[in-house]
Structure formats: structure tokens, C-alpha cells
Amino acid sequence: MSSPAAQRDSWVSKPSKYMCRVIHPCTPPAAVSYFSFPFFKLVNDDLYEVLQEAGHPSIHPKLPLYVDDGEDCLLLCRDQRGNVGWALASFLEPVGNR
């Protein structure tokens, strides 16, 4: 089994599925992480590459954040500096190809 650091490093170079732009700011509690990845502080108009769609937050019993039962999806993302972390789809919108 690979270490958490190796798992993080493997996502840094993976190709993204699509790009998203932040449409609602979000500031998660400090030092909150899930499977060794942090949750991003989301700032309007920042861009993130989506690496994996992890399904509705309710299917993750040990998720350290409360998320209501509305439509949402936990996304593993990469920021413009190459950092990998989590974001919720309800705070993002896909960016079309230009």
C-alpha cells in the first residue's frame, strides 16, 4: 500500500477531467483534511482543475465537514500552483472550452 505522501504526489501530475471557476466563496475550518488532502479556501473567480468526482458528500461517513442533503459532489481538485485538495461542486461552475 502506498503512503499518503505518495498518493498526494501521484495526483499532482494526473490529467484533469475539466476546469471549474469558483462562483461562491468558502472558508473551511483550519486544518481540515480528508484522506490526507486539505479542503481549499475558495475565492471567487479562482480556477481549479477537477481530477476526480467523489460523489455526494453523504456517502463519505468520515467527512470532517457537515454538508446538507442537497445536490452536491465532493471534488478532488488541483489549484493553479499544483496543490491538490477538496472542493464542493456547489461552489464551482465548469468552464467551457474556448
Coordinates of C-alpha atoms in Angstrom, one line a residue:
M1 CA 0.0 0.0 0.0
S2 CA 1.4 3.5 -0.9
S3 CA 1.9 6.2 1.7
P4 CA -0.4 9.3 1.9
A5 CA 2.5 11.4 0.6
A6 CA 2.9 9.1 -2.5
Q7 CA -0.9 9.2 -3.1
R8 CA -0.8 13.0 -2.9
D9 CA 2.2 13.2 -5.3
S10 CA 0.5 10.8 -7.8
W11 CA -2.4 13.3 -8.2
V12 CA -0.1 16.3 -8.9
S13 CA 0.7 15.1 -12.5
K14 CA -2.6 13.4 -13.4
P15 CA -4.5 15.0 -16.3
S16 CA -7.6 16.8 -15.2
K17 CA -11.2 15.9 -16.3
Y18 CA -12.3 19.6 -16.6
M19 CA -11.7 23.1 -15.3
C20 CA -14.0 24.9 -12.8
R21 CA -14.3 28.5 -11.6
V22 CA -15.3 29.5 -8.1
I23 CA -18.7 31.1 -8.0
H24 CA -19.3 31.2 -4.2
P25 CA -16.5 31.8 -1.7
C26 CA -15.9 29.1 1.0
T27 CA -13.6 29.1 4.0
P28 CA -13.4 25.7 5.6
P29 CA -12.2 25.3 9.2
A30 CA -8.5 25.5 9.5
A31 CA -6.5 22.3 9.2
V32 CA -9.5 20.2 8.0
S33 CA -8.4 17.4 5.7
Y34 CA -9.9 14.2 4.2
F35 CA -7.7 11.2 3.1
S36 CA -4.7 13.5 3.7
F37 CA -5.9 16.2 1.3
P38 CA -6.9 19.6 2.6
F39 CA -10.1 21.5 1.7
F40 CA -9.4 24.5 -0.4
K41 CA -10.3 28.0 0.7
L42 CA -12.4 29.1 -2.3
V43 CA -12.2 32.6 -3.6
N44 CA -14.5 33.9 -6.4
D45 CA -13.1 33.5 -9.9
D46 CA -10.2 31.2 -8.9
L47 CA -9.7 28.3 -11.2
Y48 CA -9.4 24.6 -10.3
E49 CA -8.8 21.5 -12.3
V50 CA -11.1 18.7 -11.4
L51 CA -9.2 15.4 -11.0
Q52 CA -11.9 13.2 -9.6
E53 CA -15.6 13.3 -8.8
A54 CA -16.0 11.5 -5.5
G55 CA -19.8 11.5 -5.3
H56 CA -22.2 13.1 -2.8
P57 CA -20.7 14.1 0.5
S58 CA -23.2 12.0 2.4
I59 CA -21.6 8.8 1.1
H60 CA -18.4 9.7 2.9
P61 CA -19.1 8.8 6.6
K62 CA -15.9 10.2 8.0
L63 CA -16.0 13.5 6.1
P64 CA -15.0 16.2 8.6
L65 CA -17.4 18.8 7.3
Y66 CA -21.2 18.9 7.5
V67 CA -22.9 19.1 4.1
D68 CA -26.7 19.2 3.8
D69 CA -28.6 16.6 1.7
G70 CA -29.0 18.9 -1.3
E71 CA -27.4 18.2 -4.6
D72 CA -23.6 18.3 -4.4
C73 CA -20.4 16.4 -5.2
L74 CA -17.1 16.2 -3.5
L75 CA -14.4 17.0 -6.0
L76 CA -10.6 16.3 -5.8
C77 CA -9.1 19.4 -7.4
R78 CA -5.7 20.9 -8.3
D79 CA -5.2 24.7 -8.0
Q80 CA -3.1 26.8 -10.3
R81 CA 0.0 26.3 -8.1
G82 CA -0.2 22.5 -8.4
N83 CA -1.7 21.9 -4.9
V84 CA -4.3 19.1 -4.6
G85 CA -7.3 19.3 -2.3
W86 CA -11.0 19.1 -2.0
A87 CA -13.8 21.4 -3.0
L88 CA -17.6 21.0 -3.2
A89 CA -19.2 21.3 -6.6
S90 CA -21.9 23.6 -5.3
F91 CA -19.3 26.4 -5.0
L92 CA -17.9 25.9 -8.5
E93 CA -19.1 26.0 -12.1
P94 CA -17.5 24.2 -15.1
V95 CA -15.6 26.5 -17.5
G96 CA -16.3 25.7 -21.2
N97 CA -13.7 25.2 -23.8
R98 CA -12.8 28.4 -25.5

